[in-house]
CSV table of C-alpha atoms in Angstrom, one decimal:
chain,number,residue,atom,x,y,z
A,1,MET,CA,-9.1,-112.8,-13.1
A,2,SER,CA,-11.7,-110.1,-13.3
A,3,THR,CA,-11.8,-107.0,-11.1
A,4,GLN,CA,-15.0,-105.3,-10.3
A,5,ALA,CA,-15.2,-101.5,-11.1
A,6,PRO,CA,-15.6,-99.2,-8.1
A,7,PRO,CA,-19.0,-97.6,-7.7
A,8,LEU,CA,-19.6,-94.2,-9.3
A,9,PHE,CA,-20.8,-92.8,-6.0
A,10,ALA,CA,-19.6,-93.9,-2.6
A,11,PRO,CA,-22.4,-94.5,-0.1
A,12,ARG,CA,-23.1,-91.6,2.2
A,13,GLU,CA,-21.4,-91.8,5.6
A,14,PRO,CA,-23.6,-89.9,8.2
A,15,ILE,CA,-22.0,-86.9,9.8
A,16,PHE,CA,-22.7,-86.2,13.5
A,17,PRO,CA,-21.2,-82.7,14.3
A,18,ARG,CA,-20.4,-82.0,17.9
A,19,ARG,CA,-21.8,-79.1,19.7
A,20,VAL,CA,-19.5,-76.1,20.0
A,21,ASN,CA,-19.6,-72.6,21.6
A,22,GLY,CA,-17.7,-69.5,20.5
A,23,PHE,CA,-17.9,-66.3,18.6
A,24,PHE,CA,-18.7,-67.8,15.2
A,25,ARG,CA,-21.3,-70.2,16.6
A,26,SER,CA,-23.0,-67.2,18.3
A,27,LEU,CA,-22.8,-65.3,15.0
A,28,LYS,CA,-24.5,-68.2,13.2
A,29,TRP,CA,-27.2,-68.3,15.8
A,30,ALA,CA,-27.9,-64.6,15.4
A,31,ILE,CA,-28.0,-64.9,11.6
A,32,LEU,CA,-30.3,-68.0,11.8
A,33,ILE,CA,-32.8,-66.2,14.0
A,34,PHE,CA,-32.7,-63.1,11.9
A,35,THR,CA,-33.1,-64.8,8.5
A,36,LEU,CA,-35.8,-67.2,9.8
A,37,GLY,CA,-37.6,-64.3,11.5
A,38,ILE,CA,-37.7,-62.4,8.2
A,39,TYR,CA,-38.9,-65.4,6.3
A,40,TYR,CA,-41.8,-66.3,8.7
A,41,VAL,CA,-42.8,-62.8,9.8
A,42,THR,CA,-42.7,-60.8,6.6
A,43,PRO,CA,-46.0,-62.0,5.0
A,44,TRP,CA,-47.9,-60.9,8.1
A,45,ILE,CA,-46.8,-57.3,8.1
A,46,ARG,CA,-49.7,-55.0,7.1
A,47,TRP,CA,-49.3,-52.0,4.9
A,48,ASP,CA,-52.2,-49.6,4.2
A,49,ARG,CA,-52.3,-48.7,0.5
A,50,GLY,CA,-55.8,-47.3,0.4
A,51,PRO,CA,-58.9,-48.8,-1.2
A,52,ASN,CA,-58.8,-51.4,-4.0
A,53,LEU,CA,-55.2,-52.4,-3.1
A,54,PRO,CA,-53.9,-55.3,-0.9
A,55,ASP,CA,-52.9,-54.4,2.6
A,56,GLN,CA,-50.0,-56.9,2.7
A,57,ALA,CA,-46.5,-55.3,2.9
A,58,VAL,CA,-44.8,-57.9,0.7
A,59,LEU,CA,-47.0,-59.7,-1.8
A,60,VAL,CA,-46.4,-61.4,-5.2
A,61,ASP,CA,-49.9,-60.9,-6.7
A,62,LEU,CA,-49.9,-63.3,-9.6
A,63,ALA,CA,-53.6,-62.9,-10.3
A,64,ASN,CA,-53.2,-59.2,-11.0
A,65,ARG,CA,-49.6,-59.4,-12.1
A,66,ARG,CA,-48.2,-57.1,-9.5
A,67,PHE,CA,-45.3,-57.2,-7.0
A,68,HIS,CA,-45.9,-55.1,-3.8
A,69,CYS,CA,-43.0,-54.4,-1.4
A,70,PHE,CA,-44.1,-51.8,1.2
A,71,TRP,CA,-44.6,-48.5,-0.7
A,72,ILE,CA,-43.2,-49.9,-4.0
A,73,GLU,CA,-45.4,-51.5,-6.6
A,74,ILE,CA,-43.9,-53.3,-9.6
A,75,TRP,CA,-46.0,-53.8,-12.8
A,76,PRO,CA,-45.3,-56.5,-15.4
A,77,HIS,CA,-43.8,-54.0,-17.9
A,78,GLU,CA,-41.4,-52.9,-15.1
A,79,PHE,CA,-39.7,-56.3,-14.8
A,80,TYR,CA,-36.4,-54.7,-15.3
A,81,PHE,CA,-36.5,-53.8,-11.6
A,82,VAL,CA,-36.6,-57.5,-10.7
A,83,ALA,CA,-33.9,-58.2,-13.2
A,84,GLY,CA,-31.7,-55.5,-11.6
A,85,LEU,CA,-32.2,-56.9,-8.2
A,86,LEU,CA,-31.2,-60.4,-9.4
A,87,ILE,CA,-28.1,-58.9,-11.0
A,88,MET,CA,-27.3,-57.1,-7.7
A,89,ALA,CA,-27.7,-60.4,-5.8
A,90,GLY,CA,-25.3,-62.1,-8.2
A,91,LEU,CA,-22.7,-59.3,-7.9
A,92,GLY,CA,-23.1,-59.3,-4.1
A,93,LEU,CA,-22.4,-63.0,-4.0
A,94,PHE,CA,-19.3,-62.5,-6.2
A,95,LEU,CA,-18.2,-59.6,-4.0
A,96,PHE,CA,-18.5,-61.5,-0.7
A,97,THR,CA,-16.9,-64.7,-2.1
A,98,SER,CA,-13.9,-62.9,-3.6
A,99,ALA,CA,-13.3,-61.0,-0.3
A,100,LEU,CA,-14.3,-63.6,2.4
A,101,GLY,CA,-14.8,-66.9,0.7
A,102,ARG,CA,-18.1,-68.8,1.0
A,103,VAL,CA,-19.6,-66.7,3.8
A,104,TRP,CA,-23.0,-66.9,2.1
A,105,CYS,CA,-22.8,-70.7,2.2
A,106,GLY,CA,-21.7,-70.8,5.8
A,107,TYR,CA,-24.1,-68.4,7.3
A,108,ALA,CA,-27.1,-67.4,5.2
A,109,CYS,CA,-27.8,-70.0,2.6
A,110,PRO,CA,-31.2,-71.5,3.1
A,111,GLN,CA,-29.8,-75.0,3.0
A,112,THR,CA,-27.3,-74.2,5.7
A,113,VAL,CA,-29.9,-72.4,7.9
A,114,TRP,CA,-32.5,-75.2,7.8
A,115,SER,CA,-29.8,-77.9,8.1
A,116,ASP,CA,-28.5,-76.1,11.2
A,117,LEU,CA,-32.0,-75.9,12.6
A,118,PHE,CA,-32.6,-79.6,12.0
A,119,MET,CA,-29.3,-80.6,13.6
A,120,THR,CA,-30.2,-78.5,16.6
A,121,VAL,CA,-33.4,-80.5,17.0
A,122,GLU,CA,-31.5,-83.8,16.4
A,123,ARG,CA,-29.0,-82.8,19.2
A,124,TRP,CA,-31.8,-81.8,21.5
A,125,ILE,CA,-33.7,-85.1,21.2
A,126,GLU,CA,-30.9,-87.7,20.6
A,127,GLY,CA,-27.9,-86.1,22.4
A,128,ASP,CA,-24.6,-84.8,21.3
A,129,ARG,CA,-22.1,-86.4,18.9
A,130,ASN,CA,-21.2,-89.5,20.8
A,131,ALA,CA,-24.7,-90.3,21.8
A,132,ARG,CA,-25.9,-89.9,18.2
A,133,ILE,CA,-23.2,-92.1,16.9
A,134,ARG,CA,-24.1,-94.8,19.4
A,135,LEU,CA,-27.8,-94.5,18.6
A,136,HIS,CA,-27.0,-94.8,14.8
A,137,LYS,CA,-25.0,-98.0,15.3
A,138,ALA,CA,-27.4,-99.5,17.8
A,139,PRO,CA,-29.9,-102.1,16.5
A,140,ILE,CA,-33.6,-101.3,16.2
A,141,SER,CA,-35.2,-101.0,19.6
A,142,LEU,CA,-38.2,-99.3,21.2
A,143,ARG,CA,-36.0,-96.5,22.5
A,144,LYS,CA,-34.4,-95.9,19.1
A,145,ALA,CA,-37.8,-95.9,17.3
A,146,ARG,CA,-39.2,-93.4,19.9
A,147,LEU,CA,-36.3,-91.0,19.5
A,148,ARG,CA,-36.3,-91.2,15.7
A,149,GLY,CA,-40.0,-90.7,15.6
A,150,ALA,CA,-39.9,-87.7,17.9
A,151,LYS,CA,-37.1,-86.2,15.8
A,152,TRP,CA,-38.8,-86.8,12.5
A,153,ALA,CA,-42.1,-85.4,13.9
A,154,VAL,CA,-40.4,-82.1,14.8
A,155,TRP,CA,-38.6,-82.0,11.5
A,156,LEU,CA,-41.9,-82.4,9.7
A,157,LEU,CA,-43.5,-79.6,11.6
A,158,ILE,CA,-40.6,-77.3,10.7
A,159,ALA,CA,-40.9,-78.4,7.1
A,160,MET,CA,-44.6,-77.7,7.0
A,161,ALA,CA,-44.1,-74.3,8.5
A,162,THR,CA,-41.5,-73.6,5.8
A,163,GLY,CA,-43.9,-74.5,3.0
A,164,GLY,CA,-46.8,-72.7,4.7
A,165,ALA,CA,-44.8,-69.5,5.0
A,166,TRP,CA,-43.9,-69.6,1.4
A,167,VAL,CA,-47.4,-69.6,0.0
A,168,PHE,CA,-48.3,-66.6,2.2
A,169,TYR,CA,-46.1,-64.4,0.0
A,170,PHE,CA,-48.6,-65.1,-2.9
A,171,ALA,CA,-51.9,-64.3,-1.3
A,172,ASP,CA,-53.3,-62.3,1.7
A,173,ALA,CA,-51.8,-64.2,4.6
A,174,PRO,CA,-54.7,-64.0,7.2
A,175,THR,CA,-57.2,-65.0,4.5
A,176,LEU,CA,-55.1,-67.8,3.1
A,177,ALA,CA,-54.4,-69.2,6.6
A,178,ARG,CA,-58.1,-69.3,7.4
A,179,ASP,CA,-58.9,-71.0,4.1
A,180,LEU,CA,-56.1,-73.5,4.6
A,181,VAL,CA,-57.5,-74.5,8.0
A,182,ARG,CA,-61.1,-74.7,6.6
A,183,LEU,CA,-59.8,-76.8,3.6
A,184,GLU,CA,-61.1,-74.1,1.3
A,185,ALA,CA,-57.9,-72.9,-0.2
A,186,ALA,CA,-56.9,-73.5,-3.8
A,187,PRO,CA,-55.4,-76.9,-4.7
A,188,ALA,CA,-52.2,-75.1,-5.8
A,189,ALA,CA,-51.7,-73.9,-2.3
A,190,TYR,CA,-51.9,-77.4,-0.8
A,191,ALA,CA,-49.7,-78.8,-3.6
A,192,THR,CA,-47.0,-76.1,-3.0
A,193,ILE,CA,-47.0,-76.7,0.7
A,194,ALA,CA,-46.7,-80.5,0.2
A,195,VAL,CA,-43.8,-80.1,-2.3
A,196,LEU,CA,-41.9,-77.6,-0.1
A,197,THR,CA,-42.5,-79.7,3.0
A,198,ALA,CA,-41.1,-82.8,1.4
A,199,THR,CA,-38.0,-81.1,0.0
A,200,THR,CA,-37.2,-79.3,3.2
A,201,PHE,CA,-37.7,-82.5,5.2
A,202,LEU,CA,-35.4,-84.4,2.8
A,203,PHE,CA,-32.7,-81.8,2.2
A,204,GLY,CA,-32.4,-80.5,5.7
A,205,GLY,CA,-32.8,-83.8,7.5
A,206,PHE,CA,-31.2,-86.5,5.4
A,207,MET,CA,-29.2,-85.0,2.5
A,208,ARG,CA,-27.6,-82.0,4.2
A,209,GLU,CA,-24.0,-81.8,3.0
A,210,GLN,CA,-24.8,-83.8,-0.2
A,211,VAL,CA,-27.0,-80.9,-1.4
A,212,CYS,CA,-23.9,-78.6,-1.1
A,213,ILE,CA,-21.5,-81.1,-2.7
A,214,TYR,CA,-23.6,-82.7,-5.5
A,215,MET,CA,-26.6,-80.4,-6.2
A,216,CYS,CA,-25.3,-76.8,-5.7
A,217,PRO,CA,-23.2,-75.4,-8.5
A,218,TRP,CA,-21.5,-72.8,-6.2
A,219,PRO,CA,-18.7,-75.0,-4.9
A,220,ARG,CA,-17.5,-75.3,-8.5
A,221,ILE,CA,-18.0,-71.6,-9.4
A,222,GLN,CA,-16.2,-70.4,-6.3
A,223,GLY,CA,-12.9,-71.6,-7.8
A,224,ALA,CA,-13.1,-68.6,-10.2
A,225,MET,CA,-14.2,-66.2,-7.5
A,226,VAL,CA,-11.4,-66.8,-4.9
A,227,ASP,CA,-7.7,-66.2,-5.3
A,228,PRO,CA,-4.6,-66.4,-2.9
A,229,GLY,CA,-5.6,-63.0,-1.5
A,230,THR,CA,-9.1,-64.1,-0.4
A,231,LEU,CA,-9.7,-64.4,3.3
A,232,THR,CA,-11.1,-67.8,4.1
A,233,VAL,CA,-10.9,-70.4,6.8
A,234,GLY,CA,-7.5,-72.0,6.9
A,235,TYR,CA,-5.0,-73.8,9.1
A,236,ARG,CA,-1.6,-72.3,10.0
A,237,ARG,CA,0.4,-75.4,9.2
A,238,TRP,CA,3.7,-73.5,9.8
A,239,ARG,CA,2.6,-73.1,13.4
A,240,GLY,CA,0.8,-76.4,13.9
A,241,GLU,CA,3.2,-78.9,12.3
A,242,PRO,CA,4.5,-81.3,13.3
A,243,ARG,CA,1.5,-82.5,15.2
A,244,GLY,CA,1.7,-84.5,18.3
A,245,LYS,CA,0.7,-84.8,21.9
A,246,GLY,CA,3.1,-83.6,24.6
A,247,GLY,CA,4.0,-80.4,26.2
A,248,VAL,CA,7.0,-80.7,28.4
A,249,LYS,CA,8.5,-77.2,29.1
A,250,ARG,CA,5.8,-75.7,27.0
A,251,ALA,CA,5.8,-72.3,28.7
A,252,GLN,CA,9.6,-72.1,28.7
A,253,ALA,CA,9.8,-73.0,25.0
A,254,ALA,CA,7.2,-70.4,24.1
A,255,ALA,CA,9.0,-67.7,26.0
A,256,GLU,CA,12.3,-68.6,24.3
A,257,ALA,CA,10.7,-68.6,20.8
A,258,VAL,CA,9.2,-65.2,21.3
A,259,GLY,CA,12.3,-63.8,23.0
A,260,SER,CA,14.6,-65.0,20.3
A,261,GLY,CA,12.7,-63.2,17.5
A,262,GLU,CA,11.7,-66.5,15.9
A,263,ALA,CA,8.0,-65.8,16.1
A,264,VAL,CA,6.2,-64.5,13.0
A,265,ALA,CA,3.8,-61.6,13.6
A,266,ARG,CA,0.3,-61.9,12.3
A,267,TYR,CA,-2.0,-59.0,11.5
A,268,GLY,CA,-0.1,-56.9,14.0
A,269,ALA,CA,-2.0,-58.8,16.8
A,270,ALA,CA,-0.6,-61.3,19.4
A,271,LEU,CA,3.1,-61.6,18.7
A,272,ASP,CA,3.1,-65.4,19.0
A,273,LYS,CA,0.0,-66.0,16.9
A,274,ASP,CA,2.2,-67.5,14.1
A,275,SER,CA,5.0,-68.9,16.2
A,276,ALA,CA,5.9,-72.5,15.6
A,277,GLY,CA,7.9,-75.1,17.5
A,278,ALA,CA,6.6,-73.8,20.9
A,279,ARG,CA,6.1,-77.3,22.4
A,280,GLN,CA,8.3,-80.2,23.1
A,281,SER,CA,7.5,-83.9,23.2
A,282,ARG,CA,8.6,-86.1,26.1
A,283,SER,CA,11.5,-87.2,24.0
A,284,GLY,CA,12.6,-83.6,23.4
A,285,GLU,CA,11.3,-83.3,19.8
A,286,ALA,CA,10.0,-79.9,18.8
A,287,LEU,CA,6.3,-79.9,18.1
A,288,GLY,CA,3.8,-77.5,16.6
A,289,ASP,CA,0.7,-76.3,18.4
A,290,CYS,CA,-1.7,-78.9,16.9
A,291,ILE,CA,-2.2,-81.8,19.3
A,292,ASP,CA,-4.1,-83.8,16.7
A,293,CYS,CA,-7.2,-83.8,18.9
A,294,ASN,CA,-9.5,-83.8,15.8
A,295,ALA,CA,-11.9,-81.2,17.5
A,296,CYS,CA,-12.0,-79.3,14.2
A,297,VAL,CA,-13.2,-82.4,12.4
A,298,ALA,CA,-15.8,-83.3,15.0
A,299,VAL,CA,-17.6,-80.0,14.8
A,300,CYS,CA,-17.5,-79.7,10.9
A,301,PRO,CA,-21.0,-80.1,9.4
A,302,MET,CA,-19.3,-81.2,6.1
A,303,GLY,CA,-17.1,-83.9,7.8
A,304,ILE,CA,-13.8,-82.6,6.4
A,305,ASP,CA,-10.4,-81.9,8.0
A,306,ILE,CA,-9.5,-78.2,7.4
A,307,ARG,CA,-5.9,-79.1,8.1
A,308,GLU,CA,-5.7,-80.8,4.7
A,309,GLY,CA,-6.0,-77.4,3.0
A,310,GLN,CA,-8.7,-75.8,0.9
A,311,GLN,CA,-11.4,-78.2,-0.1
A,312,MET,CA,-14.5,-77.9,-2.3
A,313,GLU,CA,-16.7,-79.1,0.6
A,314,CYS,CA,-15.7,-76.3,3.0
A,315,ILE,CA,-18.5,-73.8,3.5
A,316,THR,CA,-16.4,-71.5,5.7
A,317,CYS,CA,-18.8,-71.7,8.6
A,318,ALA,CA,-15.8,-71.2,11.0
A,319,LEU,CA,-17.1,-73.7,13.6
A,320,CYS,CA,-13.7,-75.3,13.4
A,321,ILE,CA,-12.2,-72.0,14.5
A,322,ASP,CA,-14.3,-72.0,17.7
A,323,ALA,CA,-13.4,-75.6,18.4
A,324,CYS,CA,-9.7,-75.1,17.9
A,325,ASP,CA,-9.6,-71.8,19.9
A,326,ASP,CA,-11.2,-73.7,22.8
A,327,VAL,CA,-8.5,-76.3,22.7
A,328,MET,CA,-5.7,-73.7,22.4
A,329,ASP,CA,-7.2,-72.0,25.5
A,330,LYS,CA,-7.0,-75.3,27.4
A,331,ILE,CA,-3.4,-76.0,26.6
A,332,GLY,CA,-2.3,-72.4,27.1
A,333,ARG,CA,-1.4,-71.6,23.5
A,334,PRO,CA,-2.6,-68.5,21.6
A,335,ARG,CA,-5.7,-68.7,19.5
A,336,GLY,CA,-5.7,-68.6,15.7
A,337,LEU,CA,-4.2,-72.0,14.8
A,338,ILE,CA,-7.3,-72.2,12.6
A,339,ASP,CA,-8.4,-68.8,11.5
A,340,TYR,CA,-9.7,-66.6,8.7
A,341,LEU,CA,-6.5,-66.1,6.7
A,342,ALA,CA,-5.3,-65.7,3.1
A,343,LEU,CA,-3.2,-68.3,1.2
A,344,ASP,CA,-0.6,-65.7,0.2
A,345,ASP,CA,0.1,-64.8,3.9
A,346,GLU,CA,2.2,-67.9,4.5
A,347,PRO,CA,5.6,-66.9,5.8
A,348,PRO,CA,8.3,-67.2,3.0
A,349,THR,CA,10.4,-70.2,3.7
A,350,ARG,CA,12.6,-72.5,1.6
A,351,PRO,CA,11.9,-76.2,1.3
A,352,GLY,CA,12.8,-77.9,4.5
A,353,GLU,CA,12.7,-74.8,6.6
A,354,SER,CA,10.2,-74.3,9.5
A,355,ALA,CA,8.4,-71.1,10.3
A,356,ALA,CA,10.9,-70.5,13.1
A,357,MET,CA,13.6,-70.1,10.4
A,358,ALA,CA,11.6,-67.6,8.4
A,359,ASP,CA,12.6,-63.9,8.1
A,360,PRO,CA,11.7,-62.3,11.5
A,361,ASN,CA,11.1,-59.0,9.7
A,362,TRP,CA,8.4,-60.5,7.5
A,363,ARG,CA,4.9,-59.0,8.0
A,364,PRO,CA,1.7,-60.2,6.3
A,365,LYS,CA,-0.6,-57.8,4.5
A,366,PRO,CA,-3.0,-55.8,6.6
A,367,LEU,CA,-6.6,-57.0,6.6
A,368,TRP,CA,-7.9,-54.0,4.6
A,369,GLN,CA,-5.6,-55.0,1.7
A,370,HIS,CA,-7.2,-58.4,1.5
A,371,VAL,CA,-10.7,-56.9,1.5
A,372,PHE,CA,-10.1,-53.9,-0.7
A,373,ARG,CA,-8.5,-55.3,-3.9
A,374,PRO,CA,-9.1,-54.4,-7.5
A,375,ARG,CA,-11.5,-57.2,-7.9
A,376,THR,CA,-13.6,-56.4,-4.9
A,377,VAL,CA,-13.6,-52.7,-5.6
A,378,PHE,CA,-14.8,-53.4,-9.2
A,379,TYR,CA,-17.7,-55.6,-7.8
A,380,THR,CA,-18.6,-53.0,-5.3
A,381,LEU,CA,-18.7,-50.2,-7.9
A,382,ALA,CA,-20.8,-52.3,-10.3
A,383,TRP,CA,-23.1,-53.3,-7.5
A,384,ALA,CA,-23.6,-49.7,-6.3
A,385,ALA,CA,-24.0,-48.4,-9.9
A,386,ILE,CA,-26.9,-50.8,-10.5
A,387,GLY,CA,-28.5,-50.0,-7.2
A,388,VAL,CA,-28.3,-46.2,-7.8
A,389,ALA,CA,-29.7,-46.7,-11.3
A,390,LEU,CA,-32.7,-48.7,-9.9
A,391,VAL,CA,-33.4,-46.1,-7.2
A,392,VAL,CA,-33.3,-43.3,-9.8
A,393,ALA,CA,-35.6,-45.3,-12.2
A,394,LEU,CA,-38.0,-46.0,-9.3
A,395,PHE,CA,-38.4,-42.3,-8.5
A,396,VAL,CA,-38.6,-41.0,-12.1
A,397,ARG,CA,-41.0,-43.5,-13.4
A,398,PRO,CA,-44.3,-41.9,-14.6
A,399,GLU,CA,-47.6,-42.3,-12.6
A,400,ILE,CA,-49.4,-43.2,-15.9
A,401,ASP,CA,-48.2,-45.2,-18.8
A,402,MET,CA,-49.4,-46.2,-22.2
A,403,THR,CA,-48.5,-48.5,-25.1
A,404,VAL,CA,-49.6,-48.2,-28.7
A,405,ALA,CA,-50.0,-51.2,-31.0
A,406,PRO,CA,-51.3,-50.5,-34.6
A,407,VAL,CA,-53.9,-53.0,-35.9
A,408,ARG,CA,-52.2,-54.8,-38.8
A,409,ASN,CA,-55.1,-56.5,-40.4
A,410,PRO,CA,-55.9,-54.4,-42.4
A,411,THR,CA,-53.2,-51.7,-42.1
A,412,PHE,CA,-55.7,-49.0,-43.2
A,413,VAL,CA,-59.3,-48.7,-44.4
A,414,THR,CA,-60.5,-46.3,-47.2
A,415,LEU,CA,-63.9,-44.8,-46.2
A,416,SER,CA,-66.7,-43.9,-48.6
A,417,ASP,CA,-65.6,-40.2,-48.7
A,418,GLY,CA,-62.0,-41.2,-49.6
A,419,SER,CA,-60.6,-40.7,-46.0
A,420,ILE,CA,-58.0,-43.1,-44.7
A,421,ARG,CA,-58.6,-44.7,-41.3
A,422,ASN,CA,-56.0,-46.5,-39.2
A,423,ALA,CA,-56.9,-48.5,-36.0
A,424,TYR,CA,-54.8,-48.7,-32.9
A,425,ASP,CA,-55.1,-50.7,-29.6
A,426,ILE,CA,-53.9,-48.5,-26.8
A,427,ARG,CA,-53.2,-49.8,-23.3
A,428,LEU,CA,-53.7,-47.2,-20.6
A,429,ARG,CA,-52.2,-48.0,-17.1
A,430,ASN,CA,-53.7,-46.3,-14.1
A,431,LYS,CA,-51.3,-46.9,-11.1
A,432,HIS,CA,-53.4,-45.0,-8.6
A,433,GLY,CA,-55.8,-46.5,-6.1
A,434,GLU,CA,-58.8,-44.6,-7.5
A,435,ALA,CA,-60.4,-44.4,-10.9
A,436,ARG,CA,-58.9,-41.7,-13.2
A,437,ASP,CA,-60.1,-40.0,-16.4
A,438,PHE,CA,-57.4,-40.0,-19.1
A,439,ARG,CA,-57.6,-37.6,-22.1
A,440,LEU,CA,-56.2,-38.8,-25.4
A,441,SER,CA,-54.8,-36.5,-28.1
A,442,LEU,CA,-52.5,-36.5,-31.1
A,443,GLY,CA,-49.2,-34.7,-31.6
A,444,ALA,CA,-48.4,-32.4,-34.5
A,445,ALA,CA,-50.3,-34.3,-37.1
A,446,ALA,CA,-52.1,-31.7,-39.3
A,447,GLY,CA,-55.5,-32.6,-40.6
A,448,VAL,CA,-56.0,-36.0,-38.8
A,449,LYS,CA,-58.9,-36.7,-36.4
A,450,LEU,CA,-59.1,-38.9,-33.3
A,451,ALA,CA,-62.1,-41.1,-32.4
A,452,LEU,CA,-62.5,-43.5,-29.5
A,453,GLU,CA,-64.5,-46.7,-29.8
A,454,GLY,CA,-67.4,-46.7,-27.3
A,455,TYR,CA,-66.8,-43.1,-26.2
A,456,VAL,CA,-68.1,-39.7,-27.2
A,457,GLY,CA,-65.1,-37.3,-27.1
A,458,THR,CA,-61.5,-38.2,-26.2
A,459,THR,CA,-61.7,-39.0,-22.5
A,460,VAL,CA,-61.5,-42.5,-21.1
A,461,ALA,CA,-62.3,-43.6,-17.6
A,462,VAL,CA,-59.7,-46.2,-16.3
A,463,PRO,CA,-60.5,-48.2,-13.2
A,464,PRO,CA,-58.1,-48.0,-10.2
A,465,ASP,CA,-54.8,-49.9,-10.3
A,466,SER,CA,-55.5,-51.5,-13.6
A,467,THR,CA,-54.7,-51.5,-17.3
A,468,GLN,CA,-57.5,-50.8,-19.9
A,469,ARG,CA,-57.3,-51.6,-23.6
A,470,GLN,CA,-58.9,-49.0,-25.8
A,471,ARG,CA,-59.5,-49.2,-29.5
A,472,VAL,CA,-58.7,-45.8,-31.1
A,473,TYR,CA,-59.3,-44.7,-34.8
A,474,VAL,CA,-57.2,-42.0,-36.5
A,475,ILE,CA,-58.8,-40.6,-39.7
A,476,ALA,CA,-57.0,-38.6,-42.4
A,477,PRO,CA,-59.2,-36.7,-44.9
A,478,PRO,CA,-58.4,-37.2,-48.6
A,479,GLU,CA,-56.6,-33.8,-48.8
A,480,ALA,CA,-54.4,-34.4,-45.7
A,481,PRO,CA,-50.7,-35.1,-46.4
A,482,ALA,CA,-50.8,-38.2,-44.1
A,483,ALA,CA,-53.5,-39.8,-46.5
A,484,ALA,CA,-51.3,-39.5,-49.5
A,485,ARG,CA,-48.0,-40.7,-48.0
A,486,ALA,CA,-47.2,-44.4,-47.4
A,487,ARG,CA,-46.1,-43.8,-43.8
A,488,SER,CA,-46.2,-40.8,-41.5
A,489,ASP,CA,-44.9,-40.5,-37.9
A,490,LEU,CA,-47.6,-40.2,-35.3
A,491,ARG,CA,-47.5,-39.6,-31.6
A,492,PHE,CA,-50.3,-40.2,-29.1
A,493,TRP,CA,-50.5,-38.3,-25.9
A,494,VAL,CA,-52.4,-39.2,-22.7
A,495,GLU,CA,-53.1,-36.8,-19.9
A,496,ASP,CA,-54.4,-37.5,-16.4
A,497,VAL,CA,-57.3,-35.0,-16.1
A,498,SER,CA,-57.0,-34.7,-12.3
A,499,SER,CA,-53.2,-34.5,-11.9
A,500,GLY,CA,-52.1,-33.3,-15.3
A,501,ALA,CA,-49.5,-36.1,-15.6
A,502,ARG,CA,-48.7,-36.9,-19.2
A,503,ALA,CA,-47.2,-39.8,-21.2
A,504,HIS,CA,-46.8,-40.5,-24.9
A,505,GLY,CA,-46.4,-43.3,-27.3
A,506,ASP,CA,-45.0,-43.2,-30.9
A,507,THR,CA,-46.2,-45.1,-33.9
A,508,ILE,CA,-46.9,-44.6,-37.6
A,509,PHE,CA,-49.9,-43.8,-39.8
A,510,ASN,CA,-50.3,-45.9,-42.9
A,511,GLY,CA,-51.7,-43.9,-46.0
A,512,LYS,CA,-52.3,-44.9,-49.6
A,513,GLU,CA,-49.5,-46.7,-51.4
């Protein structure tokens, strides 16, 4: 008798979250509107930088190898600013995860934001949870095709707007928009829009939670970022268990529980927020506050049951909190059965004891002790130190810059009069919006002379907002010490004639062996 091996991956079961209202749902709406507003509007913000420079506030200018962000301009040799921002983003993610769990995933992750937007469209066209489930199970019909077609059409428009907004960050937005409409834009622009349209349509419309579970590495990394003191969405099982429907003498039982000192205080707030055994079944059995209505499961975009404990799939969006609070309001019980809480705030009980038997003098840690812990303080200090260093580096960076590269083939040339000549390629960077004259000179190098290829004298005209490579010759007469030594230190100086700003570059002069 042979047994067939189970499949490596189970087929996806579609999830149809129910609509819910509450504080966290409103917060998610506000963050969704704010983040999408930034994404779609930013490329259209104008910023006057003067002549010869782009007027777009935020622009990744790949053609000229520049990054413009309002008044800040980052050049290729200043990539350490971008690296610093990426490090700050990583540390910020570690900080928020260690303090509040996966709040980034639940509120601001692009996958979450666009999936939420797509689910809103789906709910608007097909109806709420029960209507969508019926439509999913129904056979193909004209009505089903019409609703699915309308939904996919709106999804496709959102996906195209997503890809279109992305390309506007890499070229002047009004000009590129006109070229796209006239079919005159570069093929790369159309290809980028097509790829981002397809991925947004697929990820936000059909894969949703699978992207978070199978494709995103953060659910695995978060295990190293959270600990029992991290505030995250959880279920107060000591208050909710045992589950069951019923509520005979509910008000009387709650009053007795609080009056007898059996309630466990939580965060110094409502005294009965952690009280258990406040309800009775019709048979007289003591019940917790959970009536097993599954409202928390119905609203979860990941399709999990938070009452089963911490799970990799949970993105801490807190919609289950809104759903549970609504149920608690209806049955006359205090909110907070599902709440942001820490695992180490569970009341200390021995096996077999209920929360009502716990020490009535026990108090959980205050909120600030969960947020301000050694780990989060370290992340905050490291994040702030990098930010301060980047700001300081931004304000002290020179207006002009130069790099010096000796020509290695040959290392030196012996002229007819016995003089030794070295050649150098110098890159002069003019970060101003107008052309500048740069004067080149040498440091304390006795007896050597400087000559510029293509120029009479030592002044070079550099175009605005550009880098110019200049071939420079340094000549040491036969009697000069630098001509007789194998190597001598050499320093080039460049001075902006109009502003007096200076920069230097160090290299060596090669003499006779």
